[in-house]
Tab-separated table of C-alpha atoms in Angstrom:
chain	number	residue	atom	x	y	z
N	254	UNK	CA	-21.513	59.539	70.909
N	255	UNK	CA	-18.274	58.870	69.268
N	256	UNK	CA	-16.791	58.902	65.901
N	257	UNK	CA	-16.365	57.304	62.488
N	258	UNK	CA	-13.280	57.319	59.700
N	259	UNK	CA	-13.363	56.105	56.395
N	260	UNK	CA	-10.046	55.809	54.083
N	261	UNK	CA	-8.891	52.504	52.065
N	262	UNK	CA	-5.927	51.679	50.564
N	263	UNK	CA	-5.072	50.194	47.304
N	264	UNK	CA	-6.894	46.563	48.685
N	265	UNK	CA	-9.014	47.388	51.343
N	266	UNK	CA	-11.378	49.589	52.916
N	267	UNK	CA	-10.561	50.627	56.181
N	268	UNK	CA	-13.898	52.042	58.765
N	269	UNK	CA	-13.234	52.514	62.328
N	270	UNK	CA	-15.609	53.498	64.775
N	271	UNK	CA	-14.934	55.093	68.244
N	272	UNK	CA	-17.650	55.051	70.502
N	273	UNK	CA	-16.726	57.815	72.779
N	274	UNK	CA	-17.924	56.391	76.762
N	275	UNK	CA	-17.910	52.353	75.059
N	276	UNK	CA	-20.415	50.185	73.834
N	277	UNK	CA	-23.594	48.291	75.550
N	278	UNK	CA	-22.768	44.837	76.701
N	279	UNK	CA	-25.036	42.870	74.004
N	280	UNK	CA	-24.725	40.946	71.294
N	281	UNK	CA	-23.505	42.305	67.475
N	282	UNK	CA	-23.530	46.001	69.240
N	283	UNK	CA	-22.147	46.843	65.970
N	284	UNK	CA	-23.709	46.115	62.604
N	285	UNK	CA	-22.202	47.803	59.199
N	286	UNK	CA	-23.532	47.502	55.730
N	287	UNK	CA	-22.013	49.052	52.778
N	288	UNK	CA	-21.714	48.944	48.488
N	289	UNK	CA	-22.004	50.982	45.834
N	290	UNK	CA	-25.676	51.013	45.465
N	291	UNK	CA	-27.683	52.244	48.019
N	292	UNK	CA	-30.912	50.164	46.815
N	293	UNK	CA	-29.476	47.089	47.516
N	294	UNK	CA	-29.538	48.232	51.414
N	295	UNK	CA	-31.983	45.732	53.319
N	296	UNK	CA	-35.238	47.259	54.328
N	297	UNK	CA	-38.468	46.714	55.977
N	298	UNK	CA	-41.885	48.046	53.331
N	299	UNK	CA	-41.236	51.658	55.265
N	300	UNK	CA	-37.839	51.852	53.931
N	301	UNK	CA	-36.207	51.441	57.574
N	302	UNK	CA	-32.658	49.529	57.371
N	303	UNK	CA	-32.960	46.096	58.475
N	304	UNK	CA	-30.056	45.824	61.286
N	305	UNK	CA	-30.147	42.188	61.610
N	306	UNK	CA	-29.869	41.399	57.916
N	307	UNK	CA	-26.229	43.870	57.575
N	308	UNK	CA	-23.735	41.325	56.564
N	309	UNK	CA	-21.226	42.823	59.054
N	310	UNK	CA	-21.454	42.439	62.990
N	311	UNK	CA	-18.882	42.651	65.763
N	312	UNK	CA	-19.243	42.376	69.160
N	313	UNK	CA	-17.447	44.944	70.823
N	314	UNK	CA	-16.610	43.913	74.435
N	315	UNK	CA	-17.642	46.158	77.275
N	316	UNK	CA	-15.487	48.205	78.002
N	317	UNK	CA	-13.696	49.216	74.663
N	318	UNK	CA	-14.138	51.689	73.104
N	319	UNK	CA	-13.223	51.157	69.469
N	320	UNK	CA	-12.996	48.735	66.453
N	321	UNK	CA	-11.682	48.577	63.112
N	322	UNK	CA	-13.147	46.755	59.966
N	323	UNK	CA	-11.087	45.903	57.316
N	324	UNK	CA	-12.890	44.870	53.992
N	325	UNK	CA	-11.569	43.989	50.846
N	326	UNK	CA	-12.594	46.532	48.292
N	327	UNK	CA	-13.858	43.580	45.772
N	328	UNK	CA	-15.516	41.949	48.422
N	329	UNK	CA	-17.725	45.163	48.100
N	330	UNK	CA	-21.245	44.635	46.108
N	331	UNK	CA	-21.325	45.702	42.390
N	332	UNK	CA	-16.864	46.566	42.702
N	333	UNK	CA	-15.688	47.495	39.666
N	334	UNK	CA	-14.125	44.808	37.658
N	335	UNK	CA	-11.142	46.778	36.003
N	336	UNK	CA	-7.786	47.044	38.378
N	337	UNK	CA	-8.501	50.850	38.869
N	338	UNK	CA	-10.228	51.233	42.246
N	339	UNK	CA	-10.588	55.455	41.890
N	340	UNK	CA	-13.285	57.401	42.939
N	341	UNK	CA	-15.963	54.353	43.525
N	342	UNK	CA	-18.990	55.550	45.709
N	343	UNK	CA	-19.998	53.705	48.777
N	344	UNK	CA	-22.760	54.082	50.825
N	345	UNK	CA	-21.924	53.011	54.638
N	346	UNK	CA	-24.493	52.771	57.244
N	347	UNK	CA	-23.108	52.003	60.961
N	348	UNK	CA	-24.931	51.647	63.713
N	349	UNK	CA	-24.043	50.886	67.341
N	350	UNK	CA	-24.994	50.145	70.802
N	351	UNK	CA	-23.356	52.567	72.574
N	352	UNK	CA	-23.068	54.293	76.221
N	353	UNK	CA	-23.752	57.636	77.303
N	354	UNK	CA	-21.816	57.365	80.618
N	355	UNK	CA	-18.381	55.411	80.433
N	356	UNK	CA	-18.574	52.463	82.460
N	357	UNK	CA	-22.377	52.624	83.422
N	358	UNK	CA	-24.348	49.715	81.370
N	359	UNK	CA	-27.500	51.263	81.718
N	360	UNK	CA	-26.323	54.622	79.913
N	361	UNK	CA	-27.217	52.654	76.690
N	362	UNK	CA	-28.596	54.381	73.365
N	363	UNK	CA	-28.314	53.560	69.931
N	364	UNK	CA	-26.492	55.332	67.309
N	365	UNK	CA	-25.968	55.763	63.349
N	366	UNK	CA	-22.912	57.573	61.991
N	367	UNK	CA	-22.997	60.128	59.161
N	368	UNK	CA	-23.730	63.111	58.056
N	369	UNK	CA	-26.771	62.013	55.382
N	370	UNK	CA	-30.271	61.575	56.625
N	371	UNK	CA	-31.547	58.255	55.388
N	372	UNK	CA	-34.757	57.932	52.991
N	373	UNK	CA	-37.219	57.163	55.713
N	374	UNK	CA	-39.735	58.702	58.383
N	375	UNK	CA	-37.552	56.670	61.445
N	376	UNK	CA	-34.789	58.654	61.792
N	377	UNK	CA	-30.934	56.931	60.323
N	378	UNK	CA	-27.636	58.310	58.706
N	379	UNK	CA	-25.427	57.223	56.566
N	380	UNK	CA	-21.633	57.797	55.435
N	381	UNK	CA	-20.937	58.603	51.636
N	382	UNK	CA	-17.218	58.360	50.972
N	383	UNK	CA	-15.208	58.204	47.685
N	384	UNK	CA	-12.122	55.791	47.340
N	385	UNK	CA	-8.887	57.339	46.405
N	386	UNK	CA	-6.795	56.740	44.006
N	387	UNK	CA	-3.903	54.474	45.457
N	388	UNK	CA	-0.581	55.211	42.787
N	389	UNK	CA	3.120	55.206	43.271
N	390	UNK	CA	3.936	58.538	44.115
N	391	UNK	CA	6.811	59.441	41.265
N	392	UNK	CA	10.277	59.710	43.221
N	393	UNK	CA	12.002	63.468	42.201
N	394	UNK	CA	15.522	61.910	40.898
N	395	UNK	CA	16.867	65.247	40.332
């Protein structure tokens, strides 16, 4: 169905999602949680992810067939105080109302990116993905 990249800089996290034929025309047909502890994640008694209660939504509009969230890193649940933002775990769930069929609105399905089977008998995924370490790279003055 399409594609999702992780990578942050020294400030921000950077996740971009490319649906691969577009997205449904509807409302919020992208909804992203993520942090650093994966119990905080909103769920119903059955442990299913709560889509409406993610804190971020986009509405992709028909027709594209990509978007690009850019979140500070200490806007990020339970961030690390200290200045050093190196190898912090997140846990990212994204899921999206995509199309099958480019350009037909009634190819619609609904997709979760990742590689990690979420905790639950309903079927989900999630992304893990380490920060890196952001540091001048020492200039060679020889």
């Amino acid at each position: 169905a399409g594609s999702v990249t992780v990578g942050n800089d020294e400030d921000y996290l950077y996740v971009t999602i490319n649906s691969t034929a577009g997205f449904q025309n509807t409302e919020d047909n992208v909804k992203m949680w993520l942090g650093t502890d994966i119990t905080e994640l909103p769920t119903n008694k059955k442990g299913t992810p709560i889509l409406g209660k993610f804190p971020y939504k986009y509405t992709v509009t028909f027709g594209d067939t990509n978007l690009t969230f850019k979140i500070l890193l200490t806007d990020i649940n339970n961030w690390p105080t200290t200045e050093d933002a190196c190898a912090q775990d997140i846990s990212i769930i994204v899921h999206g109302d995509v199309l099958t069929t480019a350009g037909d609105e009634t190819s619609g399905e609904t997709a979760f990116a990742g590689d990690t089977v979420g905790d639950d008998p309903r079927w989900w995924y999630l992304v893990n993905y380490t920060t890196m370490c952001c540091k001048e790279i020492p200039v060679d003055k020889t």
